[in-house]
mmCIF file of C-alpha atoms in Angstrom:
data_model
loop_
_atom_site.group_PDB
_atom_site.id
_atom_site.type_symbol
_atom_site.label_atom_id
_atom_site.label_comp_id
_atom_site.label_asym_id
_atom_site.label_seq_id
_atom_site.Cartn_x
_atom_site.Cartn_y
_atom_site.Cartn_z
ATOM 1 C CA UNK A 1 -23.908 7.618 20.660
ATOM 2 C CA UNK A 2 -26.656 9.701 19.058
ATOM 3 C CA UNK A 3 -27.238 11.398 22.401
ATOM 4 C CA UNK A 4 -23.563 12.401 22.550
ATOM 5 C CA UNK A 5 -23.709 13.732 18.998
ATOM 6 C CA UNK A 6 -26.855 15.696 19.829
ATOM 7 C CA UNK A 7 -25.235 17.140 22.961
ATOM 8 C CA UNK A 8 -22.093 18.073 21.026
ATOM 9 C CA UNK A 9 -24.123 19.783 18.292
ATOM 10 C CA UNK A 10 -26.224 21.660 20.869
ATOM 11 C CA UNK A 11 -23.147 22.927 22.729
ATOM 12 C CA UNK A 12 -21.535 23.883 19.424
ATOM 13 C CA UNK A 13 -24.590 25.894 18.445
ATOM 14 C CA UNK A 14 -25.004 27.824 21.706
ATOM 15 C CA UNK A 15 -21.324 28.461 22.470
ATOM 16 C CA UNK A 16 -20.364 30.011 19.133
ATOM 17 C CA UNK A 17 -21.989 32.940 17.360
ATOM 18 C CA UNK A 18 -20.828 32.944 13.733
ATOM 19 C CA UNK A 19 -22.558 36.161 12.635
ATOM 20 C CA UNK A 20 -19.912 38.692 13.616
ATOM 21 C CA UNK A 21 -18.182 41.482 11.725
ATOM 22 C CA UNK A 22 -15.260 39.109 11.090
ATOM 23 C CA UNK A 23 -17.084 37.284 8.334
ATOM 24 C CA UNK A 24 -18.740 40.591 7.437
ATOM 25 C CA UNK A 25 -15.404 42.311 6.820
ATOM 26 C CA UNK A 26 -14.272 39.347 4.719
ATOM 27 C CA UNK A 27 -17.449 39.661 2.611
ATOM 28 C CA UNK A 28 -16.759 43.343 2.085
ATOM 29 C CA UNK A 29 -13.220 42.648 0.860
ATOM 30 C CA UNK A 30 -14.434 39.959 -1.529
ATOM 31 C CA UNK A 31 -17.071 42.309 -2.938
ATOM 32 C CA UNK A 32 -14.569 45.176 -3.290
ATOM 33 C CA UNK A 33 -12.230 42.913 -5.247
ATOM 34 C CA UNK A 34 -14.945 42.164 -7.808
ATOM 35 C CA UNK A 35 -15.990 45.805 -7.806
ATOM 36 C CA UNK A 36 -12.472 46.941 -8.732
ATOM 37 C CA UNK A 37 -12.213 44.381 -11.521
ATOM 38 C CA UNK A 38 -15.543 45.376 -13.057
ATOM 39 C CA UNK A 39 -15.214 49.136 -12.601
ATOM 40 C CA UNK A 40 -11.654 49.461 -13.948
ATOM 41 C CA UNK A 41 -11.972 47.122 -16.943
ATOM 42 C CA UNK A 42 -14.263 47.753 -19.889
ATOM 43 C CA UNK A 43 -16.357 44.998 -21.410
ATOM 44 C CA UNK A 44 -13.959 44.996 -24.378
ATOM 45 C CA UNK A 45 -11.213 43.792 -22.007
ATOM 46 C CA UNK A 46 -13.255 41.306 -19.988
ATOM 47 C CA UNK A 47 -15.122 39.717 -22.893
ATOM 48 C CA UNK A 48 -12.978 38.903 -25.929
ATOM 49 C CA UNK A 49 -11.772 35.935 -27.969
ATOM 50 C CA UNK A 50 -9.135 33.666 -26.459
ATOM 51 C CA UNK A 51 -7.399 30.398 -27.272
ATOM 52 C CA UNK A 52 -10.129 27.845 -27.929
ATOM 53 C CA UNK A 53 -12.878 30.381 -27.142
ATOM 54 C CA UNK A 54 -14.653 32.000 -30.072
ATOM 55 C CA UNK A 55 -17.904 32.927 -28.319
ATOM 56 C CA UNK A 56 -17.714 35.805 -25.859
ATOM 57 C CA UNK A 57 -19.006 36.214 -23.305
ATOM 58 C CA UNK A 58 -18.971 32.470 -22.774
ATOM 59 C CA UNK A 59 -22.617 31.441 -22.397
ATOM 60 C CA UNK A 60 -22.510 27.693 -22.890
ATOM 61 C CA UNK A 61 -24.300 25.741 -20.155
ATOM 62 C CA UNK A 62 -24.284 28.551 -17.589
ATOM 63 C CA UNK A 63 -26.673 31.149 -16.160
ATOM 64 C CA UNK A 64 -24.380 34.165 -16.258
ATOM 65 C CA UNK A 65 -25.905 37.619 -15.838
ATOM 66 C CA UNK A 66 -23.812 38.724 -18.825
ATOM 67 C CA UNK A 67 -25.712 36.259 -21.015
ATOM 68 C CA UNK A 68 -29.066 37.936 -20.347
ATOM 69 C CA UNK A 69 -28.412 40.718 -22.877
ATOM 70 C CA UNK A 70 -27.435 40.780 -26.572
ATOM 71 C CA UNK A 71 -23.801 40.020 -27.314
ATOM 72 C CA UNK A 72 -22.820 43.663 -27.858
ATOM 73 C CA UNK A 73 -20.380 45.706 -25.814
ATOM 74 C CA UNK A 74 -22.823 48.530 -25.145
ATOM 75 C CA UNK A 75 -25.187 46.138 -23.351
ATOM 76 C CA UNK A 76 -22.369 44.305 -21.609
ATOM 77 C CA UNK A 77 -21.049 47.601 -20.248
ATOM 78 C CA UNK A 78 -24.510 48.468 -18.920
ATOM 79 C CA UNK A 79 -24.668 45.123 -17.099
ATOM 80 C CA UNK A 80 -21.127 45.698 -15.870
ATOM 81 C CA UNK A 81 -22.082 48.984 -14.192
ATOM 82 C CA UNK A 82 -25.253 47.478 -12.749
ATOM 83 C CA UNK A 83 -23.033 44.827 -11.152
ATOM 84 C CA UNK A 84 -20.741 47.545 -9.769
ATOM 85 C CA UNK A 85 -23.703 49.259 -8.086
ATOM 86 C CA UNK A 86 -24.935 45.959 -6.664
ATOM 87 C CA UNK A 87 -21.450 45.137 -5.371
ATOM 88 C CA UNK A 88 -21.381 48.479 -3.564
ATOM 89 C CA UNK A 89 -24.525 47.307 -1.802
ATOM 90 C CA UNK A 90 -22.874 43.987 -0.956
ATOM 91 C CA UNK A 91 -19.740 45.700 0.358
ATOM 92 C CA UNK A 92 -21.836 48.018 2.537
ATOM 93 C CA UNK A 93 -22.990 45.004 4.544
ATOM 94 C CA UNK A 94 -26.715 45.609 4.060
ATOM 95 C CA UNK A 95 -29.057 42.621 4.481
ATOM 96 C CA UNK A 96 -26.649 39.670 4.101
ATOM 97 C CA UNK A 97 -29.598 37.366 3.387
ATOM 98 C CA UNK A 98 -30.284 39.282 0.189
ATOM 99 C CA UNK A 99 -26.859 40.527 -0.856
ATOM 100 C CA UNK A 100 -25.228 37.140 -0.248
ATOM 101 C CA UNK A 101 -27.141 35.721 -3.211
ATOM 102 C CA UNK A 102 -26.366 38.802 -5.322
ATOM 103 C CA UNK A 103 -22.664 38.511 -4.497
ATOM 104 C CA UNK A 104 -22.498 34.863 -5.523
ATOM 105 C CA UNK A 105 -24.405 35.398 -8.779
ATOM 106 C CA UNK A 106 -22.119 38.235 -9.886
ATOM 107 C CA UNK A 107 -18.958 36.358 -8.852
ATOM 108 C CA UNK A 108 -20.140 33.233 -10.656
ATOM 109 C CA UNK A 109 -21.122 35.187 -13.775
ATOM 110 C CA UNK A 110 -17.755 36.911 -14.038
ATOM 111 C CA UNK A 111 -15.839 33.702 -13.459
ATOM 112 C CA UNK A 112 -17.636 31.660 -16.143
ATOM 113 C CA UNK A 113 -18.095 34.401 -18.754
ATOM 114 C CA UNK A 114 -15.055 36.687 -18.635
ATOM 115 C CA UNK A 115 -11.449 36.208 -19.705
ATOM 116 C CA UNK A 116 -9.361 36.747 -16.559
ATOM 117 C CA UNK A 117 -5.803 35.724 -15.779
ATOM 118 C CA UNK A 118 -5.027 36.001 -12.055
ATOM 119 C CA UNK A 119 -7.375 33.374 -10.591
ATOM 120 C CA UNK A 120 -8.887 35.714 -8.018
ATOM 121 C CA UNK A 121 -12.330 35.584 -9.604
ATOM 122 C CA UNK A 122 -12.455 31.794 -9.258
ATOM 123 C CA UNK A 123 -11.548 31.976 -5.559
ATOM 124 C CA UNK A 124 -14.134 34.722 -5.100
ATOM 125 C CA UNK A 125 -16.881 32.706 -6.774
ATOM 126 C CA UNK A 126 -16.165 29.623 -4.648
ATOM 127 C CA UNK A 127 -16.099 31.592 -1.385
ATOM 128 C CA UNK A 128 -19.265 33.520 -2.274
ATOM 129 C CA UNK A 129 -21.008 30.182 -2.824
ATOM 130 C CA UNK A 130 -19.694 28.683 0.422
ATOM 131 C CA UNK A 131 -20.762 31.800 2.345
ATOM 132 C CA UNK A 132 -24.409 31.375 1.330
ATOM 133 C CA UNK A 133 -25.398 29.150 4.298
ATOM 134 C CA UNK A 134 -23.999 31.846 6.612
ATOM 135 C CA UNK A 135 -25.569 34.831 4.875
ATOM 136 C CA UNK A 136 -28.949 33.127 4.491
ATOM 137 C CA UNK A 137 -29.072 32.448 8.238
ATOM 138 C CA UNK A 138 -27.898 35.961 9.168
ATOM 139 C CA UNK A 139 -30.936 37.949 10.315
ATOM 140 C CA UNK A 140 -29.075 41.230 10.919
ATOM 141 C CA UNK A 141 -29.729 44.334 8.849
ATOM 142 C CA UNK A 142 -25.997 45.067 8.558
ATOM 143 C CA UNK A 143 -23.150 42.599 8.822
ATOM 144 C CA UNK A 144 -21.219 45.175 10.874
ATOM 145 C CA UNK A 145 -23.673 44.942 13.753
ATOM 146 C CA UNK A 146 -22.935 43.023 16.940
ATOM 147 C CA UNK A 147 -24.420 39.530 16.683
ATOM 148 C CA UNK A 148 -27.811 38.874 18.191
ATOM 149 C CA UNK A 149 -27.671 36.547 21.227
ATOM 150 C CA UNK A 150 -28.531 32.951 20.391
ATOM 151 C CA UNK A 151 -31.746 31.819 22.057
ATOM 152 C CA UNK A 152 -30.742 28.635 23.878
ATOM 153 C CA UNK A 153 -34.354 27.426 23.975
ATOM 154 C CA UNK A 154 -34.990 27.948 20.271
ATOM 155 C CA UNK A 155 -34.244 24.862 18.179
ATOM 156 C CA UNK A 156 -34.486 26.970 15.028
ATOM 157 C CA UNK A 157 -31.820 29.454 16.171
ATOM 158 C CA UNK A 158 -29.495 26.706 17.381
ATOM 159 C CA UNK A 159 -29.907 24.807 14.101
ATOM 160 C CA UNK A 160 -29.068 27.963 12.127
ATOM 161 C CA UNK A 161 -26.003 28.522 14.281
ATOM 162 C CA UNK A 162 -24.805 24.945 13.725
ATOM 163 C CA UNK A 163 -25.227 25.320 9.949
ATOM 164 C CA UNK A 164 -23.189 28.542 9.908
ATOM 165 C CA UNK A 165 -20.432 27.179 12.165
ATOM 166 C CA UNK A 166 -20.033 23.999 10.123
ATOM 167 C CA UNK A 167 -19.942 26.125 6.962
ATOM 168 C CA UNK A 168 -17.120 28.223 8.415
ATOM 169 C CA UNK A 169 -15.114 25.062 9.037
ATOM 170 C CA UNK A 170 -15.746 23.932 5.449
ATOM 171 C CA UNK A 171 -14.492 27.321 4.228
ATOM 172 C CA UNK A 172 -11.352 27.016 6.382
ATOM 173 C CA UNK A 173 -10.751 23.517 5.027
ATOM 174 C CA UNK A 174 -11.211 24.729 1.436
ATOM 175 C CA UNK A 175 -8.683 27.550 1.867
ATOM 176 C CA UNK A 176 -6.178 25.181 3.490
ATOM 177 C CA UNK A 177 -6.528 22.797 0.533
ATOM 178 C CA UNK A 178 -5.972 25.762 -1.801
ATOM 179 C CA UNK A 179 -2.529 26.351 -0.283
ATOM 180 C CA UNK A 180 -1.730 22.625 -0.210
ATOM 181 C CA UNK A 181 -2.684 22.203 -3.871
ATOM 182 C CA UNK A 182 -0.662 25.271 -4.829
ATOM 183 C CA UNK A 183 2.406 23.840 -3.091
ATOM 184 C CA UNK A 184 2.094 20.349 -4.577
ATOM 185 C CA UNK A 185 1.481 21.704 -8.095
ATOM 186 C CA UNK A 186 4.662 23.785 -7.877
ATOM 187 C CA UNK A 187 6.707 20.710 -6.960
ATOM 188 C CA UNK A 188 6.018 19.284 -10.429
ATOM 189 C CA UNK A 189 7.687 22.309 -12.031
ATOM 190 C CA UNK A 190 11.441 22.115 -12.562
ATOM 191 C CA UNK A 191 11.853 25.859 -11.920
ATOM 192 C CA UNK A 192 10.325 25.572 -8.440
ATOM 193 C CA UNK A 193 12.393 22.500 -7.598
ATOM 194 C CA UNK A 194 15.714 24.046 -8.683
ATOM 195 C CA UNK A 195 14.841 27.339 -6.961
ATOM 196 C CA UNK A 196 14.693 29.709 -9.954
ATOM 197 C CA UNK A 197 10.912 30.140 -10.363
ATOM 198 C CA UNK A 198 10.778 33.555 -8.663
ATOM 199 C CA UNK A 199 13.245 34.899 -11.236
ATOM 200 C CA UNK A 200 11.074 33.795 -14.157
ATOM 201 C CA UNK A 201 7.861 35.043 -12.549
ATOM 202 C CA UNK A 202 9.291 38.502 -11.892
ATOM 203 C CA UNK A 203 10.774 38.610 -15.403
ATOM 204 C CA UNK A 204 7.476 37.705 -17.080
ATOM 205 C CA UNK A 205 6.528 40.513 -19.524
ATOM 206 C CA UNK A 206 2.813 40.322 -18.664
ATOM 207 C CA UNK A 207 2.696 39.699 -14.902
ATOM 208 C CA UNK A 208 6.262 40.462 -13.829
ATOM 209 C CA UNK A 209 7.964 43.558 -12.466
ATOM 210 C CA UNK A 210 8.122 46.804 -14.488
ATOM 211 C CA UNK A 211 11.359 46.894 -16.527
ATOM 212 C CA UNK A 212 12.930 49.672 -14.420
ATOM 213 C CA UNK A 213 12.260 47.872 -11.130
ATOM 214 C CA UNK A 214 13.323 44.517 -12.561
ATOM 215 C CA UNK A 215 16.681 45.949 -13.644
ATOM 216 C CA UNK A 216 17.210 47.211 -10.093
ATOM 217 C CA UNK A 217 16.605 43.825 -8.470
ATOM 218 C CA UNK A 218 18.076 41.689 -11.254
ATOM 219 C CA UNK A 219 21.469 41.337 -9.498
ATOM 220 C CA UNK A 220 19.669 39.891 -6.455
ATOM 221 C CA UNK A 221 17.485 37.609 -8.568
ATOM 222 C CA UNK A 222 20.554 36.401 -10.445
ATOM 223 C CA UNK A 223 22.284 35.488 -7.184
ATOM 224 C CA UNK A 224 21.800 32.394 -4.986
ATOM 225 C CA UNK A 225 19.291 34.443 -2.954
ATOM 226 C CA UNK A 226 16.630 33.615 -5.549
ATOM 227 C CA UNK A 227 16.652 30.041 -4.214
ATOM 228 C CA UNK A 228 15.768 31.340 -0.738
ATOM 229 C CA UNK A 229 12.868 33.378 -2.153
ATOM 230 C CA UNK A 230 11.592 30.456 -4.236
ATOM 231 C CA UNK A 231 11.818 27.728 -1.626
ATOM 232 C CA UNK A 232 10.704 30.182 1.050
ATOM 233 C CA UNK A 233 7.450 30.633 -0.867
ATOM 234 C CA UNK A 234 6.884 26.875 -0.875
ATOM 235 C CA UNK A 235 7.667 26.643 2.834
ATOM 236 C CA UNK A 236 5.268 29.475 3.676
ATOM 237 C CA UNK A 237 2.446 27.943 1.652
ATOM 238 C CA UNK A 238 2.805 24.542 3.294
ATOM 239 C CA UNK A 239 2.874 26.276 6.694
ATOM 240 C CA UNK A 240 -0.369 28.057 5.798
ATOM 241 C CA UNK A 241 -1.899 24.678 5.064
ATOM 242 C CA UNK A 242 -0.656 23.451 8.437
ATOM 243 C CA UNK A 243 -2.345 26.430 10.107
ATOM 244 C CA UNK A 244 -5.592 24.487 9.738
ATOM 245 C CA UNK A 245 -4.419 22.291 12.619
ATOM 246 C CA UNK A 246 -2.817 25.036 14.720
ATOM 247 C CA UNK A 247 -4.343 26.235 18.034
ATOM 248 C CA UNK A 248 -6.289 29.490 17.804
ATOM 249 C CA UNK A 249 -3.673 31.403 19.800
ATOM 250 C CA UNK A 250 -1.292 31.071 16.829
ATOM 251 C CA UNK A 251 -3.762 32.015 14.101
ATOM 252 C CA UNK A 252 -2.961 35.725 14.159
ATOM 253 C CA UNK A 253 0.751 35.033 13.571
ATOM 254 C CA UNK A 254 -0.050 32.943 10.501
ATOM 255 C CA UNK A 255 -2.497 35.630 9.351
ATOM 256 C CA UNK A 256 0.145 38.361 9.578
ATOM 257 C CA UNK A 257 2.675 36.311 7.600
ATOM 258 C CA UNK A 258 0.108 35.485 4.929
ATOM 259 C CA UNK A 259 -1.040 39.101 4.577
ATOM 260 C CA UNK A 260 2.547 40.331 4.184
ATOM 261 C CA UNK A 261 3.136 37.600 1.584
ATOM 262 C CA UNK A 262 0.097 38.469 -0.535
ATOM 263 C CA UNK A 263 0.552 42.231 -0.238
ATOM 264 C CA UNK A 264 4.146 41.825 -1.410
ATOM 265 C CA UNK A 265 2.857 39.977 -4.460
ATOM 266 C CA UNK A 266 0.316 42.745 -5.056
ATOM 267 C CA UNK A 267 2.979 45.459 -4.937
ATOM 268 C CA UNK A 268 5.474 43.609 -7.129
ATOM 269 C CA UNK A 269 3.173 42.033 -9.704
ATOM 270 C CA UNK A 270 0.214 44.424 -9.584
ATOM 271 C CA UNK A 271 -2.317 41.693 -8.730
ATOM 272 C CA UNK A 272 -4.409 44.045 -6.611
ATOM 273 C CA UNK A 273 -7.833 42.428 -6.966
ATOM 274 C CA UNK A 274 -6.350 38.962 -6.376
ATOM 275 C CA UNK A 275 -4.613 40.243 -3.253
ATOM 276 C CA UNK A 276 -7.842 41.733 -1.873
ATOM 277 C CA UNK A 277 -9.658 38.464 -2.529
ATOM 278 C CA UNK A 278 -6.988 36.503 -0.681
ATOM 279 C CA UNK A 279 -7.092 38.954 2.233
ATOM 280 C CA UNK A 280 -10.808 38.248 2.574
ATOM 281 C CA UNK A 281 -10.142 34.514 2.348
ATOM 282 C CA UNK A 282 -7.392 34.697 4.972
ATOM 283 C CA UNK A 283 -9.654 36.533 7.418
ATOM 284 C CA UNK A 284 -12.178 33.718 7.100
ATOM 285 C CA UNK A 285 -9.369 31.201 7.527
ATOM 286 C CA UNK A 286 -7.193 32.648 10.282
ATOM 287 C CA UNK A 287 -9.263 35.178 12.222
ATOM 288 C CA UNK A 288 -11.275 33.563 15.053
ATOM 289 C CA UNK A 289 -14.900 34.400 14.347
ATOM 290 C CA UNK A 290 -15.452 35.592 17.922
ATOM 291 C CA UNK A 291 -12.578 38.125 17.765
ATOM 292 C CA UNK A 292 -14.560 40.979 16.275
ATOM 293 C CA UNK A 293 -12.827 43.934 14.668
ATOM 294 C CA UNK A 294 -13.002 47.204 16.574
ATOM 295 C CA UNK A 295 -13.923 49.913 14.094
ATOM 296 C CA UNK A 296 -14.825 52.488 16.761
ATOM 297 C CA UNK A 297 -11.471 54.264 16.374
ATOM 298 C CA UNK A 298 -12.080 54.683 12.646
ATOM 299 C CA UNK A 299 -15.540 56.088 13.352
ATOM 300 C CA UNK A 300 -13.983 58.517 15.804
ATOM 301 C CA UNK A 301 -11.618 59.798 13.120
ATOM 302 C CA UNK A 302 -14.453 60.269 10.638
ATOM 303 C CA UNK A 303 -17.031 61.851 12.938
ATOM 304 C CA UNK A 304 -16.300 65.389 14.151
ATOM 305 C CA UNK A 305 -16.295 65.757 17.898
ATOM 306 C CA UNK A 306 -19.308 67.528 19.372
ATOM 307 C CA UNK A 307 -18.416 70.940 20.678
ATOM 308 C CA UNK A 308 -20.117 71.466 23.994
ATOM 309 C CA UNK A 309 -19.884 74.488 26.254
ATOM 310 C CA UNK A 310 -17.976 73.798 29.453
ATOM 311 C CA UNK A 311 -19.166 75.635 32.525
ATOM 312 C CA UNK A 312 -16.951 76.128 35.537
ATOM 313 C CA UNK A 313 -18.226 75.766 39.074
ATOM 314 C CA UNK A 314 -18.262 79.529 39.529
ATOM 315 C CA UNK A 315 -20.296 79.964 36.345
ATOM 316 C CA UNK A 316 -22.898 77.510 37.606
ATOM 317 C CA UNK A 317 -23.125 79.302 40.960
ATOM 318 C CA UNK A 318 -23.564 82.648 39.241
ATOM 319 C CA UNK A 319 -26.329 81.230 37.101
ATOM 320 C CA UNK A 320 -28.142 79.905 40.173
ATOM 321 C CA UNK A 321 -27.825 83.200 42.009
#
């Protein structure tokens, strides 16, 4: 039995290369989400009193970077901009072994110390932590680079590959559970069961639609169609949980549906950073790690084409003569 397990682990390690730009692009999105939150919100917004919280930033029993300076907004803003600069480095893809730790520490610090409302920071902190076994075993200089071939005769390289591959499965399982938990929790709410929850969410004065837009769609939300939107959300979320068991050939279809779903939420409710975080999570969940993104077309649009002199055949003959 142990021989079979050893053979399975060996084949798993040599047949899959986890260090591709798929996980790299997801890391960049996660870092950009935190970067937007920290760069567009002053310390006075992120660190303030709340219900049951009198100390801010919250520094009880944690190792937050925001607790390393005096509890004054001028110092907190300095730390905030230092984090923004570091997150730019993370998003660039430089040295995943180093920036993976930086990413997690900033995500963790913001999640435990700041007052946030959309939940994206918590997802970001969990994913940054789960990504550590992958980033720490990634020897590339940039996470955009093509993966280095796995040396089939190197036990160390195969062991690193197995660690990263197993970690990716754990991440996929965690994201699937996130959607399952979200669905089950909604079923205990009367508004979700009777099909009116979408109306109340979009009418919420803090997170809902702007008044002008809400007045435009209010006739639709007040009609039986709101039941379709509400129950459709539950159906989509349970399908996204089921995607964990779907064959790889169907992953891209689930990914497209999920991206449209979260981008719609971002446009309607303004949860931009949460949407970016979930896009990064969905890439880790529903993009096969071996299906690398092709960014060559983007590079071609950015780089100017080299202007070279074209010589005709007659020109070349004249030059020779």
